[in-house]
CSV table of C-alpha atoms in Angstrom, one decimal:
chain,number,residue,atom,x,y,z
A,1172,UNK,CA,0.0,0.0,0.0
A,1173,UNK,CA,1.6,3.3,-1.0
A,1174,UNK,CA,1.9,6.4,1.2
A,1175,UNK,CA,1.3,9.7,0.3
A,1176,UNK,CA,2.0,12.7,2.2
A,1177,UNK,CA,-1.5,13.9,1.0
A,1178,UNK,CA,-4.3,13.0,-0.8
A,1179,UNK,CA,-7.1,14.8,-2.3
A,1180,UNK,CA,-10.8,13.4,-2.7
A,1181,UNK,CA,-12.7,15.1,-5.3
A,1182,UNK,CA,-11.2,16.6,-9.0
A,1183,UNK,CA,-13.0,20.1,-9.2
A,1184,UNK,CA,-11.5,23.3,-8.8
A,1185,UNK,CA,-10.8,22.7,-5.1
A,1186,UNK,CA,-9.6,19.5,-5.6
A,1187,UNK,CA,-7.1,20.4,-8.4
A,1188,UNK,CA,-6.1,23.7,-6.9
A,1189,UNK,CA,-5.0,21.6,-3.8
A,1190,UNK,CA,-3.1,19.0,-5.8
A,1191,UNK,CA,-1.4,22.0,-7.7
A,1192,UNK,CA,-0.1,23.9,-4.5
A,1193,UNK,CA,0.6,20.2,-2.6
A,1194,UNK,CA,3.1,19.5,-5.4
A,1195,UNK,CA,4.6,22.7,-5.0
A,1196,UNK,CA,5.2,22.6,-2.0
A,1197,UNK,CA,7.3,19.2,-2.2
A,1198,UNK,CA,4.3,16.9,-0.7
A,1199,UNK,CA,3.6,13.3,-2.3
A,1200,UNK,CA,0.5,14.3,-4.3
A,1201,UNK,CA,-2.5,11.9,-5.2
A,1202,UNK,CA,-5.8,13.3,-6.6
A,1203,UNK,CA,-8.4,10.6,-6.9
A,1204,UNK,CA,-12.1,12.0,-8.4
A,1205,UNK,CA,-14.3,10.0,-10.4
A,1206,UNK,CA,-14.8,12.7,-12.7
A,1207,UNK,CA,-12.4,15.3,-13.4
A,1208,UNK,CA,-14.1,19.0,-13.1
A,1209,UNK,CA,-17.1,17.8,-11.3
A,1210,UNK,CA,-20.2,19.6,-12.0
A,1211,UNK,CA,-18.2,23.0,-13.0
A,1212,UNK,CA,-17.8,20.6,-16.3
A,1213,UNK,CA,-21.8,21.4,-16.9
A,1214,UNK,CA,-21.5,24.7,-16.4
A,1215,UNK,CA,-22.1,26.5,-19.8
A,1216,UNK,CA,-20.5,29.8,-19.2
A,1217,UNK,CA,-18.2,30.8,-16.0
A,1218,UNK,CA,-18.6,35.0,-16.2
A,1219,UNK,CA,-16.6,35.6,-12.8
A,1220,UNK,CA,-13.7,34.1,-13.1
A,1221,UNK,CA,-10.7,36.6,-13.1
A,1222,UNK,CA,-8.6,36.5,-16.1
A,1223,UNK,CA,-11.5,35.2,-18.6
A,1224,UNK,CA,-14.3,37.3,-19.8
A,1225,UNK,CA,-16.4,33.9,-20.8
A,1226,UNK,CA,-15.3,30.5,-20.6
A,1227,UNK,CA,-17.5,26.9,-20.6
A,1228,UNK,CA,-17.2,25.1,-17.2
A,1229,UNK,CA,-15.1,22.4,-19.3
A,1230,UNK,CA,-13.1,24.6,-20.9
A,1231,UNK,CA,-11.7,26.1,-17.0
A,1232,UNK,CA,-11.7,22.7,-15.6
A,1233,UNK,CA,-9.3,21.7,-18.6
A,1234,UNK,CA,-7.2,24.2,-18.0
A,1235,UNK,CA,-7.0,22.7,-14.4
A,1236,UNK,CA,-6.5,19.8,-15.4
A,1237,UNK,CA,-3.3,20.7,-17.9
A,1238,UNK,CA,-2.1,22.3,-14.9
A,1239,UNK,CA,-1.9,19.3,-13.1
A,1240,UNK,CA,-0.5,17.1,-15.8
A,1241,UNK,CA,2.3,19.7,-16.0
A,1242,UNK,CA,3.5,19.5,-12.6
A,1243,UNK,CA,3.0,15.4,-13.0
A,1244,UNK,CA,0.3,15.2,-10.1
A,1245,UNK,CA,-1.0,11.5,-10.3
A,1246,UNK,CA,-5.0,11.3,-10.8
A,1247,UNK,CA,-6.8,7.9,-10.1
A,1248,UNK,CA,-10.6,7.9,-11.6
A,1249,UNK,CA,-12.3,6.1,-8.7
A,1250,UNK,CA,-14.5,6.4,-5.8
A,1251,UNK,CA,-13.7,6.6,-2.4
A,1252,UNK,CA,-15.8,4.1,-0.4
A,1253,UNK,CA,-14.4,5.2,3.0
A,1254,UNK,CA,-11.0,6.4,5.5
A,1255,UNK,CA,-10.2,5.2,8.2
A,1256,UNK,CA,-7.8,6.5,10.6
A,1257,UNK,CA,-5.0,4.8,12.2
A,1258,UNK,CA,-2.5,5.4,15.1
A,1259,UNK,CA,-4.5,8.9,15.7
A,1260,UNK,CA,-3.1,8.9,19.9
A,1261,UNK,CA,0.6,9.3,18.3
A,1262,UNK,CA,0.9,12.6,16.1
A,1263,UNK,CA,4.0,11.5,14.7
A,1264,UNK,CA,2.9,8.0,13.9
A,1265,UNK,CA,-0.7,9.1,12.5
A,1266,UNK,CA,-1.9,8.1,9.2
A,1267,UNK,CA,-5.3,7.9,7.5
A,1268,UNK,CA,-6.2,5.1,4.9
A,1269,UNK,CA,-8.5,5.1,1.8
A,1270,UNK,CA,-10.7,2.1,0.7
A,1271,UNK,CA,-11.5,2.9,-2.9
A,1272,UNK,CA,-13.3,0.9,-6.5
A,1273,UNK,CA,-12.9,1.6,-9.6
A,1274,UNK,CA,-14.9,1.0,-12.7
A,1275,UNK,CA,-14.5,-2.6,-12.5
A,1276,UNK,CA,-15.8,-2.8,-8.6
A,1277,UNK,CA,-11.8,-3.5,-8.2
A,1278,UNK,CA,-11.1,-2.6,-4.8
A,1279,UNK,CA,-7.7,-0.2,-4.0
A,1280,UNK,CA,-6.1,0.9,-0.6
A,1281,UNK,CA,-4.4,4.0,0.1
A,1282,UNK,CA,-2.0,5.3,2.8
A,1283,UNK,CA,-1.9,9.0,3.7
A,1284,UNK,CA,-0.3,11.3,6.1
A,1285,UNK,CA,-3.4,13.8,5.5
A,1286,UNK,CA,-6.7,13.8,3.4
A,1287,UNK,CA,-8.5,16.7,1.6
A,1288,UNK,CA,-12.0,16.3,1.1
A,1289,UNK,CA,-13.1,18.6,-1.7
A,1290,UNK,CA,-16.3,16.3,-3.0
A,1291,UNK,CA,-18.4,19.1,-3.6
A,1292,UNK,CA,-21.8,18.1,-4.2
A,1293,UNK,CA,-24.4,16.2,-6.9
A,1294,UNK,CA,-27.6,17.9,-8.0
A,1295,UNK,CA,-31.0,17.3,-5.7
A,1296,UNK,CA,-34.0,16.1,-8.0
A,1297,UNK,CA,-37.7,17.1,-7.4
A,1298,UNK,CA,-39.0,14.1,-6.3
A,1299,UNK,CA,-42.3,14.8,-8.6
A,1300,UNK,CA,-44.1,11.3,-10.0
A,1301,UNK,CA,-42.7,11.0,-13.4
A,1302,UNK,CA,-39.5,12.6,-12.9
A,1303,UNK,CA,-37.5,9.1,-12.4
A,1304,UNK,CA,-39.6,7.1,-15.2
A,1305,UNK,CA,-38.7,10.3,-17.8
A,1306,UNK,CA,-35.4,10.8,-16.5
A,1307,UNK,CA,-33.3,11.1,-19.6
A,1308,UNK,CA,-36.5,11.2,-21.8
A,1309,UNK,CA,-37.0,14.7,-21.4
A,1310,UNK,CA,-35.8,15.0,-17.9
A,1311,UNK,CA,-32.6,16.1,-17.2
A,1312,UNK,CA,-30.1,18.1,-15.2
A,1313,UNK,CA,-27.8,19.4,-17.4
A,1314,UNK,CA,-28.7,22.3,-19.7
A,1315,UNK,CA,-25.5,22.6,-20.9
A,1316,UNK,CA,-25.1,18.9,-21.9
A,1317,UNK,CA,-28.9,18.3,-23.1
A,1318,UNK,CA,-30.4,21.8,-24.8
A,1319,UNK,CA,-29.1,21.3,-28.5
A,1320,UNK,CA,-31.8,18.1,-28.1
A,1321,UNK,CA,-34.8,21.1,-27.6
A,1322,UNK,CA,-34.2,22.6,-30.7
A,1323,UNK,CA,-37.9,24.8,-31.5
A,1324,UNK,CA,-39.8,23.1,-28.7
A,1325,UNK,CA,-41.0,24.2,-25.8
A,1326,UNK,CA,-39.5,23.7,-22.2
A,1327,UNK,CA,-39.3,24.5,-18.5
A,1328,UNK,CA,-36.7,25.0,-15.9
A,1329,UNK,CA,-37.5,24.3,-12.4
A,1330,UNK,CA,-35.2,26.7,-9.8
A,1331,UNK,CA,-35.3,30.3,-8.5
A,1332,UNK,CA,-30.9,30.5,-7.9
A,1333,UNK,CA,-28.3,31.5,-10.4
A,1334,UNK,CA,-27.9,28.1,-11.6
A,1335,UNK,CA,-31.8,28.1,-13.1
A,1336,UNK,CA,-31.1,31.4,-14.6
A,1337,UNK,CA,-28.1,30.3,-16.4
A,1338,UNK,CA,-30.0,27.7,-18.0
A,1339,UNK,CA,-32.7,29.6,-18.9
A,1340,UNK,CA,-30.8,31.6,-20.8
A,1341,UNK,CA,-28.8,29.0,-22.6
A,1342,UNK,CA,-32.1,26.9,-23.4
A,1343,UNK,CA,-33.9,30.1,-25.1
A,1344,UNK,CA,-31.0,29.8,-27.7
A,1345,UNK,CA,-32.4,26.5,-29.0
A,1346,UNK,CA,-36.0,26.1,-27.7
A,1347,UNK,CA,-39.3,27.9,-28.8
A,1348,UNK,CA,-39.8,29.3,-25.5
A,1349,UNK,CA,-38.8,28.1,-22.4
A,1350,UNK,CA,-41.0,28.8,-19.0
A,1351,UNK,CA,-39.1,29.0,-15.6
A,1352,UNK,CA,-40.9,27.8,-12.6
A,1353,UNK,CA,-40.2,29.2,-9.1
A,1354,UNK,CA,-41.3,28.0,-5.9
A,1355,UNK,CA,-41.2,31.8,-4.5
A,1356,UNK,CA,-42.1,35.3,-5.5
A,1357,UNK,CA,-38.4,36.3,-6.5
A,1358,UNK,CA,-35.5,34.9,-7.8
A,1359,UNK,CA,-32.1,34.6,-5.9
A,1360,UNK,CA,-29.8,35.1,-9.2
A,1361,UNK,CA,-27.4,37.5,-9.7
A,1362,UNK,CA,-29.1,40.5,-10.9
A,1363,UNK,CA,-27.0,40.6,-14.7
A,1364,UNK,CA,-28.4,37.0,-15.2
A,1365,UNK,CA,-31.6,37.6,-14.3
A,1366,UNK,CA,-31.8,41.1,-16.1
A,1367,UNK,CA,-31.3,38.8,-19.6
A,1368,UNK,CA,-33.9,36.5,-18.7
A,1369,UNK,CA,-36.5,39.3,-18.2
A,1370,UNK,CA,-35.5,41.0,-21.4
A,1371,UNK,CA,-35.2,37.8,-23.2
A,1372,UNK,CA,-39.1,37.5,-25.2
A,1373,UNK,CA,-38.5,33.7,-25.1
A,1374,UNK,CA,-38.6,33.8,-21.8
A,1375,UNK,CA,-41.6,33.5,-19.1
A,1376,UNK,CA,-40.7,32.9,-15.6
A,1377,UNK,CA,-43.6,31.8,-13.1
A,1378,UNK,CA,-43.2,33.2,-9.5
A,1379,UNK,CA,-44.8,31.2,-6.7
A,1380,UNK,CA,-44.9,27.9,-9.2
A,1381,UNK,CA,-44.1,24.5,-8.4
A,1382,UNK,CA,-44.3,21.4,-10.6
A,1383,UNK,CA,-46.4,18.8,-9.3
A,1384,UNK,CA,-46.5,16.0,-12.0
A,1385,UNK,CA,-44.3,15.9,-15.2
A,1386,UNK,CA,-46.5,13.4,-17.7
A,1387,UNK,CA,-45.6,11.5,-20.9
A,1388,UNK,CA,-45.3,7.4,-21.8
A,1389,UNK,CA,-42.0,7.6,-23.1
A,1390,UNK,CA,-41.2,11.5,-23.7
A,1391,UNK,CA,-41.8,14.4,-21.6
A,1392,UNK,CA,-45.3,15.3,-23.1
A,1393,UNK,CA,-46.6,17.7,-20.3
A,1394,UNK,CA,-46.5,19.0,-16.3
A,1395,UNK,CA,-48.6,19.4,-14.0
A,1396,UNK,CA,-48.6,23.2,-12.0
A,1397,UNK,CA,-49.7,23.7,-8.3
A,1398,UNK,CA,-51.8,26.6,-10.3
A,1399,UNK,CA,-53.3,27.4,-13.0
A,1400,UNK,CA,-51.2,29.2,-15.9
A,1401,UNK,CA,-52.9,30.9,-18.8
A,1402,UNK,CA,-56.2,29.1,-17.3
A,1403,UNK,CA,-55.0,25.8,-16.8
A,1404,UNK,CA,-53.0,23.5,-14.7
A,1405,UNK,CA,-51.2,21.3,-17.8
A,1406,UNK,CA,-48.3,22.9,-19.6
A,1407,UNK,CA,-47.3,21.4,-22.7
A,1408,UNK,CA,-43.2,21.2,-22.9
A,1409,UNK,CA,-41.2,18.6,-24.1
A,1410,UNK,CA,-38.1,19.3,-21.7
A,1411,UNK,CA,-37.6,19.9,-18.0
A,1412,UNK,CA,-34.7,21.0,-16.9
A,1413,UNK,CA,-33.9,20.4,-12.8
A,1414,UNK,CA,-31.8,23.3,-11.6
A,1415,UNK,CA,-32.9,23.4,-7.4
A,1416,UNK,CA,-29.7,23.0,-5.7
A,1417,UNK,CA,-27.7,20.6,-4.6
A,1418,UNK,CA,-26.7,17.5,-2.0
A,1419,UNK,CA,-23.5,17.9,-0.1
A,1420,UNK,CA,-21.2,15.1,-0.6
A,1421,UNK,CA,-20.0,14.7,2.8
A,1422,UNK,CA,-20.9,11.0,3.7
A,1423,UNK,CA,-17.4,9.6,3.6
A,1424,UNK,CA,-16.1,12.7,6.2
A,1425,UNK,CA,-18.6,12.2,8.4
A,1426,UNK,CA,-17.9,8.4,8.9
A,1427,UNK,CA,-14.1,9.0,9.6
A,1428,UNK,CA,-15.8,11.5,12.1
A,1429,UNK,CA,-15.2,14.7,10.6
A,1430,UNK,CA,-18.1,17.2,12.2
A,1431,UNK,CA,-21.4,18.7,10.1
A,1432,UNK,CA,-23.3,21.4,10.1
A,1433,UNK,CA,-27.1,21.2,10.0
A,1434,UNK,CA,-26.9,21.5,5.9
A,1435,UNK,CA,-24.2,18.5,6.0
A,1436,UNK,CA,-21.2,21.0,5.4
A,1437,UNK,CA,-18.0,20.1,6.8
A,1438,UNK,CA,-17.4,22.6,9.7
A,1439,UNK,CA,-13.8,24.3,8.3
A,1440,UNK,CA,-11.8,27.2,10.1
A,1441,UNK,CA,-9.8,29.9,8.5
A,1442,UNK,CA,-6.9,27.1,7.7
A,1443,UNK,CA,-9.4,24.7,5.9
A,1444,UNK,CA,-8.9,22.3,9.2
A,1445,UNK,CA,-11.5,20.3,10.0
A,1446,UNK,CA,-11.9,19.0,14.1
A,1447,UNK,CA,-9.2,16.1,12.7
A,1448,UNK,CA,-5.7,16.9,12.6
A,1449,UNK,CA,-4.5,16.4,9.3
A,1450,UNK,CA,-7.9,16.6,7.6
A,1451,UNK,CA,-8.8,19.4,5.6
A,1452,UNK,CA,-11.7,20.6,3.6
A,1453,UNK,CA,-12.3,22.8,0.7
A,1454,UNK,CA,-15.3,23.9,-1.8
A,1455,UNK,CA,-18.6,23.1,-2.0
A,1456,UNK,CA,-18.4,20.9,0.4
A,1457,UNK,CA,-17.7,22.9,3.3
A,1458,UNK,CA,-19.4,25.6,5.2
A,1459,UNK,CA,-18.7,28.8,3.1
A,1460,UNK,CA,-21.3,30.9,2.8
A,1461,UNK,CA,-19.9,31.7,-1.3
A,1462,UNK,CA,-20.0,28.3,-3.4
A,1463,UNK,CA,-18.0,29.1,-6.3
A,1464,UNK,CA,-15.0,27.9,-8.4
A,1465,UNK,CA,-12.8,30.8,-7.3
A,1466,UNK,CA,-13.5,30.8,-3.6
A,1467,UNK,CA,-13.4,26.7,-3.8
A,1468,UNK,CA,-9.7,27.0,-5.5
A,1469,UNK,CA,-8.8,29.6,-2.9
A,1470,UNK,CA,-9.8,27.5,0.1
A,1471,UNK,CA,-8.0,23.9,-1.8
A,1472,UNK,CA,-4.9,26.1,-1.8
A,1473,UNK,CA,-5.4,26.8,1.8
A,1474,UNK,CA,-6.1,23.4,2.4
A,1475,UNK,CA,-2.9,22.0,1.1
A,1476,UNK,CA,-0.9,24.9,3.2
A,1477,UNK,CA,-2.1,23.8,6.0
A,1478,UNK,CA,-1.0,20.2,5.5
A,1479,UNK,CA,2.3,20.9,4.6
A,1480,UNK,CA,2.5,23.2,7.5
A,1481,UNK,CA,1.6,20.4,9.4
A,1482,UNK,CA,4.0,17.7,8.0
A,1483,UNK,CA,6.9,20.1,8.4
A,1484,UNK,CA,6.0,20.4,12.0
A,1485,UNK,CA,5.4,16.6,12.8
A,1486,UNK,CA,9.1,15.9,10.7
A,1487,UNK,CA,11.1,18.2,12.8
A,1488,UNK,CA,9.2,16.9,15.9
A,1489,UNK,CA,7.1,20.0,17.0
A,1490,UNK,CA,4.0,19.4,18.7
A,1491,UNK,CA,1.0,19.7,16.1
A,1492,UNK,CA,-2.5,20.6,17.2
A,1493,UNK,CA,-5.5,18.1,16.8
A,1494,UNK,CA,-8.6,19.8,14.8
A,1495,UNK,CA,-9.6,23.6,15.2
């Protein structure tokens, strides 16, 4: 089993932003994320990125990515099923290991002096009867993968954040019109997104709107509103598009015993250190008020400071705290 002086779970912007700055910094470097970008990947355009104007999730995430293959930072494409923690009463003897599968259910162990958790999260679903049955028949939760599909029909986007707004925008470019529903009387996007959507003619967002029923046999043929639109409660679209948030990914922390919030966020301080010592956190998947890929590549780089801070104190036998 090989030992690393850190490894990184998760391959977004946090995740690859650690691995850079842990490789810099001289520290055995393993990055191991199922899919490399994460959900940036579906973002269609990142606005608010310093140093780009407009660039595609995929495109940013590349970059990372080439990044990473320049300073030679290892990446294994698998999942994590669990870390354990071994030796934890002896700071200098203290090491964590990682239970992983790959695509062929092939199971891999992993020795580490510290872990990074930077899983981000996965997209929460409505929960609406039909949704599952016409998932990927006109269900789906990726505008940017799915709306050259909705070419000149119409569709709806379920979701009041930034998120829905994006896609709103991005779907009016191919479909006939596309109708946003929102559970409350305002959306929470930021005001230059929403500002297109209200001067876009394709566009008709439905405040205080939820979708109770999305119908069809083997296409998305209707849905179903908790109130009546334009004198009824059917709405003929051929594509809804789930934008309402997203799970935290924090299972695999919590079982090592890594402390939550009540939202499932890993509790961080200002160094990215979770209550463990020598596990850090960074991203979505902490408790940052700001989700986004600059602050989550900020708080990765923090993350992997804080680790090598932390090895160079164990190796020249200084005391090192446990947790915040």
């Amino acid at each position: 089993m090989e030992k690393y002086d850190v490894i990184i779970i998760g391959a977004g912007s946090a995740g690859m932003a650690a691995g850079i700055y842990a490789q810099r910094f001289g520290l055995k470097t393993l990055i191991i994320g199922k899919v490399v970008g994460g959900l940036l990947n579906l973002s269609h355009n990142v606005e608010n990125y310093p140093g780009y104007k407009s660039i595609p999730g995929l495109d940013l995430m590349m970059k990372f990515k080439e990044h990473c293959d320049n300073l030679q930072i290892p990446f294994n494409e698998e999942w994590v099923e669990r870390v354990e923690k071994h030796d934890y009463e002896d700071p200098q003897k203290a090491w964590f290991e990682l239970i992983t599968k790959d695509g062929d259910d092939k199971e891999q162990r992993y020795a580490a002096r510290t872990v990074i958790f930077t899983m981000g999260t996965k997209h929460k679903t409505l929960g609406s009867p039909g949704e599952e049955q016409l998932s990927g028949k006109g269900v789906s939760y990726c505008a940017t993968c799915d709306a050259a599909f909705f070419k000149n029909v119409p569709v709806i986007v379920v979701g009041g954040g930034d998120s829905a707004a994006q896609a709103g925008d991005l779907l009016s470019q191919f479909a006939s019109h596309v109708y946003i529903s929102v559970r409350r009387d305002h959306m929470r996007a930021e005001p230059i997104n929403l500002k297109r959507l209200e001067q876009n003619p394709k566009v008709t967002i439905l405040y205080n709107m939820e979708i109770k029923e999305i119908l069809g046999q083997t296409q998305v043929e209707a849905v179903r509103l908790s109130r009546p639109h334009e004198d009824g409660e059917l709405l003929k679209v051929e594509g809804v598009f789930v934008e309402i948030g997203h799970d935290i990914q924090s299972g695999i922390a919590e079982a090592v015993g890594v402390k939550l919030n009540d939202h499932k966020e890993i509790i961080i301080d200002g160094d990215s250190q979770t209550n463990i010592r020598g596990v850090y956190a960074a991203g979505d998947v902490g408790n940052r008020r700001y989700k986004q890929a600059l602050t989550g590549a900020a708080e990765g780089a923090v993350a992997a400071f804080s680790a090598y801070a932390l090895i160079k104190k164990l190796d020249s036998g200084e005391k090192a705290d446990i947790g915040y």
